Short mmCIF file of C-alpha atoms in Angstrom, two decimals:
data_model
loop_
_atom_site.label_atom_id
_atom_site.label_comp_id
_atom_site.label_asym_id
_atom_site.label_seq_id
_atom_site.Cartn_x
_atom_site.Cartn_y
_atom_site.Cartn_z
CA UNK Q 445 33.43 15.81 -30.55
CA UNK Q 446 30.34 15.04 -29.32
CA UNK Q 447 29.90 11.54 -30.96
CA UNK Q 448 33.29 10.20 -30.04
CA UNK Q 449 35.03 12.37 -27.19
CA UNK Q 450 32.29 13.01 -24.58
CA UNK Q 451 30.83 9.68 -24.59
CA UNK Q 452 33.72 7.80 -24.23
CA UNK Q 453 34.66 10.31 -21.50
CA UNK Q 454 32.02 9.20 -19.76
CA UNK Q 455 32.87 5.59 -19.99
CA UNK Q 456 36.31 6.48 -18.62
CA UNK Q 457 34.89 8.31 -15.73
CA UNK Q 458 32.39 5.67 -14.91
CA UNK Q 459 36.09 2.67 -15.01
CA UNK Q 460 38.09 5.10 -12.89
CA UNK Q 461 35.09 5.13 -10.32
CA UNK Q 462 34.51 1.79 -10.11
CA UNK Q 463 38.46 1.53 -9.93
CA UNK Q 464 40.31 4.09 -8.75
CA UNK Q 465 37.83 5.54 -6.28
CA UNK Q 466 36.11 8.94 -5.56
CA UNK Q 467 39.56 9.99 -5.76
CA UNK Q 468 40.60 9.75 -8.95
CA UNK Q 469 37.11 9.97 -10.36
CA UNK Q 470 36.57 13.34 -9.05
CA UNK Q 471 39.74 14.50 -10.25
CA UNK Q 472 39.21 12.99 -14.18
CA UNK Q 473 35.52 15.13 -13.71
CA UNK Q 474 37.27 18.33 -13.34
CA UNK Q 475 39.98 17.64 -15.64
CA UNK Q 476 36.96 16.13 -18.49
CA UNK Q 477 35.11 19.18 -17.91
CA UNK Q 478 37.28 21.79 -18.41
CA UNK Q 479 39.00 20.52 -21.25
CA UNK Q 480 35.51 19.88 -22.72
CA UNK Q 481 34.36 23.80 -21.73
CA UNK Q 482 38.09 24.52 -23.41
CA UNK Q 483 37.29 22.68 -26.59
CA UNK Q 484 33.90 24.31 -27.20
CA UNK Q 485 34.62 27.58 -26.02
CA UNK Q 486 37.24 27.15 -28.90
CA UNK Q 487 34.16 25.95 -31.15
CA UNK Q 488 32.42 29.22 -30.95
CA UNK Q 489 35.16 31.45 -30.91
CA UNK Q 490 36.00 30.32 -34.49
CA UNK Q 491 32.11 30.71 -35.44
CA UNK Q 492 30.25 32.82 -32.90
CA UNK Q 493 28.82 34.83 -36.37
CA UNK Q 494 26.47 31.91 -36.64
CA UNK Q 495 25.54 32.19 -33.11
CA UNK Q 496 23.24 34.44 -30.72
CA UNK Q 497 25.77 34.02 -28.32
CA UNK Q 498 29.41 34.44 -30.06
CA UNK Q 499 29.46 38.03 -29.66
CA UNK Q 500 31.51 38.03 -26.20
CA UNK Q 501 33.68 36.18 -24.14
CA UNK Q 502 30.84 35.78 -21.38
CA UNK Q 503 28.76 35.08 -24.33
CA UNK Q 504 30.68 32.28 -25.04
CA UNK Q 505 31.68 30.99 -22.17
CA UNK Q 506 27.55 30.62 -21.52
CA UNK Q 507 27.12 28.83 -24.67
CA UNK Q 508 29.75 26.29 -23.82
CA UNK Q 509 28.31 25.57 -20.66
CA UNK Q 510 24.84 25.28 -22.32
CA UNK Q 511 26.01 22.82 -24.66
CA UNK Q 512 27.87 20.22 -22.81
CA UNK Q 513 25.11 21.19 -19.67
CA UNK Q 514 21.92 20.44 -22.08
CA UNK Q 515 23.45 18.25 -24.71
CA UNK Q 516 24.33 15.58 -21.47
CA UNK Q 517 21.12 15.19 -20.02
CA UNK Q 518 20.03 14.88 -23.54
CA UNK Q 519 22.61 11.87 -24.62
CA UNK Q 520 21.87 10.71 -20.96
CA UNK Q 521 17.92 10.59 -21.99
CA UNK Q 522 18.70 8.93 -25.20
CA UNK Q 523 20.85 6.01 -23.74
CA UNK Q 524 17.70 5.81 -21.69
CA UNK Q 525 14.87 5.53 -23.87
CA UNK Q 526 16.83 3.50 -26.44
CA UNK Q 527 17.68 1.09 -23.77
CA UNK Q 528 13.82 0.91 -22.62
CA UNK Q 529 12.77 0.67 -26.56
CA UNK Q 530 14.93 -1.97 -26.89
CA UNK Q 531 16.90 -0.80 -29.68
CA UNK Q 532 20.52 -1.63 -28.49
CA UNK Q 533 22.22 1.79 -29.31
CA UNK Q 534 24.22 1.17 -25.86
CA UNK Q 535 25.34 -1.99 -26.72
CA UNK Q 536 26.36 -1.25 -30.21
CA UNK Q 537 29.65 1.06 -30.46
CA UNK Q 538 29.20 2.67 -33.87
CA UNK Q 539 25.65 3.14 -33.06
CA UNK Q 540 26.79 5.07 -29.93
CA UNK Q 541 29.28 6.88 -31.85
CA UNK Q 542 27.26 8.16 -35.04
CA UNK Q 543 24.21 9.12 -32.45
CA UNK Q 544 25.75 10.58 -29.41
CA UNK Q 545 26.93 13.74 -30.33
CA UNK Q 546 22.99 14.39 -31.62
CA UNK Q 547 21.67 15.68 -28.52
CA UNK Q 548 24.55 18.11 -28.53
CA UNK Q 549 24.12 19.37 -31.97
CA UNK Q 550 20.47 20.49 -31.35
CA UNK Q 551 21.35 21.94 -28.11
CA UNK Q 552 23.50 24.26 -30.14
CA UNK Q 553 21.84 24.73 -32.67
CA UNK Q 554 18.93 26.32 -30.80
CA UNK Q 555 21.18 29.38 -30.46
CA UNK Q 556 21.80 29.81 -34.06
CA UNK Q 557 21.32 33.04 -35.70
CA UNK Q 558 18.16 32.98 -38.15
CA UNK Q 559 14.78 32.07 -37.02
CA UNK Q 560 14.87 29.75 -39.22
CA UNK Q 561 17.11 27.68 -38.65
CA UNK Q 562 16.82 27.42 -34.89
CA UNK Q 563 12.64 26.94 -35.66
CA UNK Q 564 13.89 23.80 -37.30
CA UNK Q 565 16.30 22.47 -34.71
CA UNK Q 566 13.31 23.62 -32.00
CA UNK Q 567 10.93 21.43 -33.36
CA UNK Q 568 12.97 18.39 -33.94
CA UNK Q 569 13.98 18.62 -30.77
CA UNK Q 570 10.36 18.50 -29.18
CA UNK Q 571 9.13 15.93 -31.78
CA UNK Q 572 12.37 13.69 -30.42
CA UNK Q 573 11.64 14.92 -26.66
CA UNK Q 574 8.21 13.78 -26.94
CA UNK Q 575 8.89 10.66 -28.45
CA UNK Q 576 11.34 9.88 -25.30
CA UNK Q 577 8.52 10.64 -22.99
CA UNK Q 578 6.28 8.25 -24.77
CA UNK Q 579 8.88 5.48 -24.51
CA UNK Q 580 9.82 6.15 -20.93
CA UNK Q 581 6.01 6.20 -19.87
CA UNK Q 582 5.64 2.64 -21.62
CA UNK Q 583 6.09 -0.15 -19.71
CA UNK Q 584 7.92 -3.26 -21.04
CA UNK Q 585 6.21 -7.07 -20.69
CA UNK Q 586 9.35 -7.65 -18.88
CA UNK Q 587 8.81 -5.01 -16.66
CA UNK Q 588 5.31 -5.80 -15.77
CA UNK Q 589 6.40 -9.42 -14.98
CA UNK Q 590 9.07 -8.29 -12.80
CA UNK Q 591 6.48 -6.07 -10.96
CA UNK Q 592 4.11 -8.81 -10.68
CA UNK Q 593 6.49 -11.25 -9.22
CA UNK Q 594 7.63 -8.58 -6.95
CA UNK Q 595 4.14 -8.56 -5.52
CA UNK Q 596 3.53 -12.18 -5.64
CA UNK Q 597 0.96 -11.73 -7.66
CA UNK Q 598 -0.02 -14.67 -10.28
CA UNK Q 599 -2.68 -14.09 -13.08
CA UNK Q 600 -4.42 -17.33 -12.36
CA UNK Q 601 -6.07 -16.40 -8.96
CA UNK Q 602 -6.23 -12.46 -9.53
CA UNK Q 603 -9.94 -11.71 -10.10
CA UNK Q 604 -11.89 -8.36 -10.03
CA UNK Q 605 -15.55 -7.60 -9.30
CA UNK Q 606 -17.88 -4.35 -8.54
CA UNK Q 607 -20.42 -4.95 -6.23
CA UNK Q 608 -23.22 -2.58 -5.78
CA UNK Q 609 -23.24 0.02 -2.70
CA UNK Q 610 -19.39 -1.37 -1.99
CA UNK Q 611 -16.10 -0.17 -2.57
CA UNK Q 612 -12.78 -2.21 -2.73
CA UNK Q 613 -10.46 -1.59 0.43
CA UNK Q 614 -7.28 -3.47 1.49
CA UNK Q 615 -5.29 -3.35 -1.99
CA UNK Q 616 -6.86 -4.95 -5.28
CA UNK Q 617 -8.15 -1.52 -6.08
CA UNK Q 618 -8.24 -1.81 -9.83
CA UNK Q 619 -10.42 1.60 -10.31
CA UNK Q 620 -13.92 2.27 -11.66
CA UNK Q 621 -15.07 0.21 -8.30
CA UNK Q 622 -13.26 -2.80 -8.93
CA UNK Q 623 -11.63 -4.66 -6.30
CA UNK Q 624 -9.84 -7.69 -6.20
CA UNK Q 625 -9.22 -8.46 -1.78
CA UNK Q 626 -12.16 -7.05 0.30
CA UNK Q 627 -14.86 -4.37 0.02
CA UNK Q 628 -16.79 -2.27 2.61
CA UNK Q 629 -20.10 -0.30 2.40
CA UNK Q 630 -19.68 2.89 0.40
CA UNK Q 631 -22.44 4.82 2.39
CA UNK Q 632 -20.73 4.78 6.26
CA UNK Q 633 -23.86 5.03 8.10
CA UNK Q 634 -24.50 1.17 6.41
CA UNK Q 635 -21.44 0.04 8.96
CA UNK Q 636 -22.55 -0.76 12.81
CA UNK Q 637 -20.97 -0.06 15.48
CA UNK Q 638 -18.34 -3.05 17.28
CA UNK Q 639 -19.51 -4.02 20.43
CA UNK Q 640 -17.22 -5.66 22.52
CA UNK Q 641 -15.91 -5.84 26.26
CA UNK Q 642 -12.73 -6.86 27.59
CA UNK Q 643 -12.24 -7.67 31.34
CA UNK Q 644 -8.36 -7.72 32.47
CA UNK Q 645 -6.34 -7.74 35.13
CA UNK Q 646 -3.45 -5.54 35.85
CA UNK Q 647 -1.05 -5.92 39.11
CA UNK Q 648 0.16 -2.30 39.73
CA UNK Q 649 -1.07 1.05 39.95
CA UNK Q 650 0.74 4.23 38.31
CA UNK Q 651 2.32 6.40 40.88
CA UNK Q 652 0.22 9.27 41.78
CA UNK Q 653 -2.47 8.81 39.12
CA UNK Q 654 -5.83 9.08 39.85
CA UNK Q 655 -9.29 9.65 38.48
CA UNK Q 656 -12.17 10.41 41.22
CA UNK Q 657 -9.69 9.35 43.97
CA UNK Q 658 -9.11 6.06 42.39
CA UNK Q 659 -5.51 5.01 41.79
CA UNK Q 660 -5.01 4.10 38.31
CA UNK Q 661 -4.08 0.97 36.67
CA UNK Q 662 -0.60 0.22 35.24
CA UNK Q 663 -1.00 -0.05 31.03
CA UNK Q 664 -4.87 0.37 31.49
CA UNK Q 665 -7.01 0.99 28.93
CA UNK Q 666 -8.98 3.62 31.18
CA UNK Q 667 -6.17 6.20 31.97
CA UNK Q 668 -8.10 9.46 30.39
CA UNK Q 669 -11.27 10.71 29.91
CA UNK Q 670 -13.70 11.61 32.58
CA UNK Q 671 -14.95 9.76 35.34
CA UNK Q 672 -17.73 9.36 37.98
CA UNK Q 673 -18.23 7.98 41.26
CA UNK Q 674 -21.51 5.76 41.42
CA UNK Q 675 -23.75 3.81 43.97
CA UNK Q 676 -21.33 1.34 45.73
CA UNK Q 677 -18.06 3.21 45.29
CA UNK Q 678 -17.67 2.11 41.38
CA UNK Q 679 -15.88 4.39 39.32
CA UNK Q 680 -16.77 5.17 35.96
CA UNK Q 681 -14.95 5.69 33.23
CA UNK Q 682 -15.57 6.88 29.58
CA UNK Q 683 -13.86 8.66 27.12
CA UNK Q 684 -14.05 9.27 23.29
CA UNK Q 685 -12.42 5.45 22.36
CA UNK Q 686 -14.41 3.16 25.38
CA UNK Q 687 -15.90 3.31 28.80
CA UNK Q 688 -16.21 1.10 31.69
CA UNK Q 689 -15.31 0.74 35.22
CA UNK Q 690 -11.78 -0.39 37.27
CA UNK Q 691 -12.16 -2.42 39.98
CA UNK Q 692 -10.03 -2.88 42.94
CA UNK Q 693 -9.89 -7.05 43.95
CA UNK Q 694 -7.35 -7.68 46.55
CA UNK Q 695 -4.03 -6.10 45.56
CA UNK Q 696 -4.94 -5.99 41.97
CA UNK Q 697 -7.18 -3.86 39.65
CA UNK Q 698 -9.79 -5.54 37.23
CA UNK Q 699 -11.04 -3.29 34.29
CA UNK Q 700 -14.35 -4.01 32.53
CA UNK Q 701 -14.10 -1.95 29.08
CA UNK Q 702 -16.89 -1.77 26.51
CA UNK Q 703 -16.65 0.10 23.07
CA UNK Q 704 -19.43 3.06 22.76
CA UNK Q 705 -22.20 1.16 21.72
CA UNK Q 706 -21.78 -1.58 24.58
CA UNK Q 707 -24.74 -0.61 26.89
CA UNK Q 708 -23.80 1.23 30.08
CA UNK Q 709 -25.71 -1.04 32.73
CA UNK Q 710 -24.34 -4.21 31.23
CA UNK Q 711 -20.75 -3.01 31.75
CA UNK Q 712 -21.93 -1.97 35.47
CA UNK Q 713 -23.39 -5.61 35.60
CA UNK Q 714 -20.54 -7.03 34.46
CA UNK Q 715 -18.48 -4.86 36.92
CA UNK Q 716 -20.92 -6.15 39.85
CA UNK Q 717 -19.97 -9.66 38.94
CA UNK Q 718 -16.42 -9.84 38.73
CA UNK Q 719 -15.26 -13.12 39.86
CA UNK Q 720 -11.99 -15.68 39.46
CA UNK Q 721 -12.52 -17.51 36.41
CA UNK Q 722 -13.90 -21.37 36.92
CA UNK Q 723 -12.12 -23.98 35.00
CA UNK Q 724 -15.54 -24.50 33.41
CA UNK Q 725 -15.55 -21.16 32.18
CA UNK Q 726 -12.30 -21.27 30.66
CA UNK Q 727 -12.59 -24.11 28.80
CA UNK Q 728 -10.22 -25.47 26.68
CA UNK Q 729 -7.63 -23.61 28.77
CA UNK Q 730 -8.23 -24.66 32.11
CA UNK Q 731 -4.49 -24.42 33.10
CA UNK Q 732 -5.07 -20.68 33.60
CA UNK Q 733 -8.04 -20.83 35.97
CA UNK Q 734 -6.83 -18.78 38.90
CA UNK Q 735 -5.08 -15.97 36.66
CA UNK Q 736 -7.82 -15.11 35.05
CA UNK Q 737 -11.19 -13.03 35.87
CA UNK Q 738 -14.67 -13.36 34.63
CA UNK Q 739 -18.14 -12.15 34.45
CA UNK Q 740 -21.76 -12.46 33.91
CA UNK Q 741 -22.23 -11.02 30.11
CA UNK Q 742 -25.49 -12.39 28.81
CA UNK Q 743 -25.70 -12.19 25.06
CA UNK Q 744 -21.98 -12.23 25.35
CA UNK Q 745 -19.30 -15.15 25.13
CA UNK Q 746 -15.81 -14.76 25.84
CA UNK Q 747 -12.52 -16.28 25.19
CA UNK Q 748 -9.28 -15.73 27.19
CA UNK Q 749 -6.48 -13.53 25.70
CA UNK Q 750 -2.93 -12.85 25.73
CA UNK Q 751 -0.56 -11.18 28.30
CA UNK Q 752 -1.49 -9.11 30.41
CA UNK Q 753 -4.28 -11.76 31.60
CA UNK Q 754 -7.66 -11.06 30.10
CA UNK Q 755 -10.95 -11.94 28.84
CA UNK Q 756 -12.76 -10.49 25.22
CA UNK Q 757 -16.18 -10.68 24.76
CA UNK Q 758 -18.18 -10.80 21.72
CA UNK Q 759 -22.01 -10.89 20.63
CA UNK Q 760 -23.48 -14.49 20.44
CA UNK Q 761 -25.39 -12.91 17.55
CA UNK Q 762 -22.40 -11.12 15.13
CA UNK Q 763 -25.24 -10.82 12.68
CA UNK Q 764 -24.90 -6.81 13.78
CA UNK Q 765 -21.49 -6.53 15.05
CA UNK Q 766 -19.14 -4.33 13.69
CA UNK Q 767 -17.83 -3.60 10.59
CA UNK Q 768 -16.84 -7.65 9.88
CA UNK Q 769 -20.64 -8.54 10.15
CA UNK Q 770 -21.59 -5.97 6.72
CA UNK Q 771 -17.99 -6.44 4.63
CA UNK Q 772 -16.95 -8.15 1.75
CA UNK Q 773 -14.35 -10.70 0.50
CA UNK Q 774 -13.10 -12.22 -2.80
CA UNK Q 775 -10.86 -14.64 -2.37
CA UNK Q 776 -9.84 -16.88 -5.36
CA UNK Q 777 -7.80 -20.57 -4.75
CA UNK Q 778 -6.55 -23.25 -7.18
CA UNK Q 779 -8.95 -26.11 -6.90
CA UNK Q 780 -6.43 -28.99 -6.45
CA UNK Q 781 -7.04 -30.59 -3.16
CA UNK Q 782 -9.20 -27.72 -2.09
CA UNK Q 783 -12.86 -28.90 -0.21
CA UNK Q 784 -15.03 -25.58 -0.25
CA UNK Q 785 -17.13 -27.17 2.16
CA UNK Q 786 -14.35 -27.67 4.62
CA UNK Q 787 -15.00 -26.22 8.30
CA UNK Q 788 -18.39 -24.97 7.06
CA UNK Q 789 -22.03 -24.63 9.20
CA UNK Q 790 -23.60 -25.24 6.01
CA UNK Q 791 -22.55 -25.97 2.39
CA UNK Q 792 -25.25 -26.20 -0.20
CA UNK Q 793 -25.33 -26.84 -4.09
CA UNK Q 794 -26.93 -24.07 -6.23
CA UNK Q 795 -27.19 -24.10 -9.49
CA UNK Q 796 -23.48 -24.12 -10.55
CA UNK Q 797 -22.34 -22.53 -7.26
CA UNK Q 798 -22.03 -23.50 -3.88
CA UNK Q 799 -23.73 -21.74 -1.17
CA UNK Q 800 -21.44 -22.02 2.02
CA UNK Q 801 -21.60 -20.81 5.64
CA UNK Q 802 -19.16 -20.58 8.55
CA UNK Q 803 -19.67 -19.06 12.37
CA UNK Q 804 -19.45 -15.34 11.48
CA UNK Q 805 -19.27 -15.39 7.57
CA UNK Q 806 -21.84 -16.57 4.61
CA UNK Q 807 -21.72 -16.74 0.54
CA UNK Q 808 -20.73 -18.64 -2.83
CA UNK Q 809 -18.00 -20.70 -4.66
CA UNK Q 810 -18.15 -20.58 -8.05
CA UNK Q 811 -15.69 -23.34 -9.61
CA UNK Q 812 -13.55 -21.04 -12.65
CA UNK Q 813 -11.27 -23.64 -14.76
CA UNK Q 814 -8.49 -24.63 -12.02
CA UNK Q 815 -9.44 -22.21 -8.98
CA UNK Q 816 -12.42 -21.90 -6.87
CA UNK Q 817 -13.85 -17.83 -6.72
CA UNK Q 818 -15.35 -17.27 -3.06
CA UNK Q 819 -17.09 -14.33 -2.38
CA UNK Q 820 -18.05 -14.27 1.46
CA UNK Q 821 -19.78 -11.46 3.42
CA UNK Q 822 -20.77 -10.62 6.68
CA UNK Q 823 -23.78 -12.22 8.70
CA UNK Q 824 -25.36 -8.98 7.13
CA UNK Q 825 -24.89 -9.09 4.02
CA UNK Q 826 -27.60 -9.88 1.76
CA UNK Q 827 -27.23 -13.25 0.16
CA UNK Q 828 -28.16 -12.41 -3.13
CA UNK Q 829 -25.67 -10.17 -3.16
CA UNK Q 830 -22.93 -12.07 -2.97
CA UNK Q 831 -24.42 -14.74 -5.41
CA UNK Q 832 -24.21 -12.20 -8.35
CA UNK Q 833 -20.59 -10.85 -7.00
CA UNK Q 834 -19.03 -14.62 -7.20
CA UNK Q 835 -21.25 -14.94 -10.75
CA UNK Q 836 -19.34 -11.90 -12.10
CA UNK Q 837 -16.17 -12.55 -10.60
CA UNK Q 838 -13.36 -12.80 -13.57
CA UNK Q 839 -9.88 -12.29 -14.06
CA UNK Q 840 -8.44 -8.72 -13.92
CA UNK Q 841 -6.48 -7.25 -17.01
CA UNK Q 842 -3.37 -6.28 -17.08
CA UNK Q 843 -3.99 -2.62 -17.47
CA UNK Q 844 -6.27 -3.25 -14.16
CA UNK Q 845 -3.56 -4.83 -11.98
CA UNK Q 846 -1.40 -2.14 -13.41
CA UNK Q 847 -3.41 0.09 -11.55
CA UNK Q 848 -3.31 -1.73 -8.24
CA UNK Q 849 0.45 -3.06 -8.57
CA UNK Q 850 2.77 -0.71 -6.10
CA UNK Q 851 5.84 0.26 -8.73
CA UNK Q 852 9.21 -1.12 -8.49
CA UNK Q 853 11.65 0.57 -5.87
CA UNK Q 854 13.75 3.37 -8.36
CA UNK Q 855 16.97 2.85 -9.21
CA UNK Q 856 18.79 6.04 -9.75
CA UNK Q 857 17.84 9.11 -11.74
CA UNK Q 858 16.23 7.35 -15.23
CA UNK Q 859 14.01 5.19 -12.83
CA UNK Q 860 11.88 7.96 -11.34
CA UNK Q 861 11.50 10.03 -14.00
CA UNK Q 862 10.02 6.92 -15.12
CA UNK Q 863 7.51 6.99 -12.62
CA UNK Q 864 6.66 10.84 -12.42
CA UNK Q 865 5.74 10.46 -15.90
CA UNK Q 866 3.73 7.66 -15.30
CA UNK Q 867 2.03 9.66 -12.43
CA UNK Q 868 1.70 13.06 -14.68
#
């Protein structure tokens, strides 16, 4: 019964779904199962002396469920891990037949009478269970492929490194300190602070908001925290995020903002020197002169952003700027058509390598077979440093990008059991 009749009951519940609808299907479910609880209850009724549970009707009617219950999730596993093993049981309709009523013959024979006996049928069940599980956690060559075209990953320009006093950040996090993408200081207190200022404009006020009798700024960046009246009327504002002041020109409200560990008086300069911006000063976009407001920010330069209408300004020197001026990056291209020393401040031979340096970035090329391995750093970062990161630079394994690869979206039940196992 269990080699022939339930699994080709299955197949015909799985043609009437795909054909006759939820309708139909549903009803061939309930008829299936209770001629199958019929059958069996039938089957121990005839032997319940061989059975712990054939002494009653509710005995019985327990066992039955048991069976079909048990013995279906295990011909369900089995389809499974023969499938992933690649044995071809499901596609082979003897095979099928002489194997699938297995899972229900153990399932009932756990309840036979005798120690013995059910000792036996107890351990070849775990010896087979365990097997499955070792199957299902194993991933096929196939399936690794799919997952790393999935990613768009390709072997050829996936390397992995450790660098001292780093750890990988941004994906490529192949374990044991390995990284692949970019790196940042493992000890926090190695990262400086950002220090940058932003000067924009806004055009309306919010109704009724104020801080020290100041109307506040539509979509300002200065709309909590605390605030103080100074020398000359300016307001000044500072909360946890930034601090700065908002200043009324005409109709229109101009906000200087600085990040913590932008010094207080320059911001107040700044503030105190609020002017339209010059064509001179805007450079290469001179069409916006007239929208646009500017200031005197030594140490600073700034470049004109998007909408609303607005200035940033950054360090001349980014030697000590932010986290971007002490961080790490590997970054690994084919070598066809590819000039390292493209765009570069500086790009010097060294001894197999190529020592390379833009505006805000510095470190080595290293040519590997078809791709070029760059490992650039911060202003900050010490250039030794990244000379031994691009010399041990190499490929990652497959058990690494394993590791680092997201897994495949599930697809049903089999699927993510799959994946807790993997994850146990």
């Amino acid at each position: 019964m269990g080699a022939v009749a339930l699994p080709m009951a299955w197949q015909a519940l799985l043609v009437a779904l795909l054909a006759g609808g939820t309708g139909l299907f549903g009803v061939m479910v309930l008829v299936g199962a209770l001629a199958v609880l019929a059958y069996l209850f039938v089957v121990i009724t005839i032997t319940g002396e061989v059975s712990v549970l054939g002494a009653t009707g509710g005995r019985r009617l327990l066992w039955a469920l048991l069976v079909v219950g048990g013995g279906t999730a295990g011909w369900a596993l089995g389809w499974a891990v023969t499938d992933v093993a690649g044995l071809g049981v499901s596609h082979n309709l003897l095979l099928t037949f002489l194997l699938g009523g297995v899972p229900y013959a153990l399932v009932a024979g756990l309840f036979l009478a005798g120690w013995k006996l059910n000792t036996a049928v107890l351990g070849l069940s775990v010896v087979l269970i365990s097997a499955g599980v070792v199957v299902l956690r194993h991933e096929s060559p196939d399936e690794f492929e799919a997952r790393l075209a999935a990613d768009n990953v390709h072997r050829e320009t996936t390397y992995a490194v450790a660098i001292p006093g780093y750890l990988p950040t941004d994906g490529g996090d192949y374990g044991d300190g390995l990284g692949g993408a970019s790196f940042h200081p493992e000890n926090p207190d190695a990262v400086p602070p950002d220090r940058y200022i932003t000067i924009t404009r806004y055009d309306r006020a919010m109704l009724g908001e104020q801080m020290c009798g100041q109307p506040t700024a539509q979509d300002s960046r200065l709309t909590w925290g605390s605030c103080k009246v100074e020398a000359g009327g300016l307001v000044y504002r500072h909360n946890e995020i930034e601090h700065g002041y908002q200043v009324p020109v005409g109709h229109r409200y101009v906000t200087v903002v600085g990040t913590p560990a932008v010094d207080h008086d320059l911001l107040r300069a700044a503030a105190l020197s609020l002017h339209l911006a010059t064509t001179d000063e805007l450079g290469d976009n001179r069409e916006l002169a007239g929208e646009y407001y500017t200031a005197a920010v030594p140490g600073y330069v700034g470049q004109a952003t998007g909408s609303p209408p607005g200035m940033l300004y950054a360090p001349v020197d980014q030697t000590g700027n932010g986290a971007q001026s002490v961080s790490i990056s590997l970054y690994v291209t084919y070598a066809a058509g590819d000039s390292i020393c493209f765009d570069t401040i500086e790009c010097t031979p060294d001894a197999g390598l190529t020592y390379v340096r833009q505006e805000d970035t510095h470190g080595y090329v290293i040519r590997r077979d078809e791709v070029n391995v760059q490992v650039l750093g911060g202003l900050r970062v010490d250039k030794t440093l990244l000379r031994q990161a691009a010399l041990n630079a190499r490929p990652a394994t497959d058990d690494e990008l394993r590791r680092a690869l997201p897994p495949l979206k599930p697809h049903g039940v089999i699927d993510r059991l799959r994946q807790w196992l993997r994850n146990f």
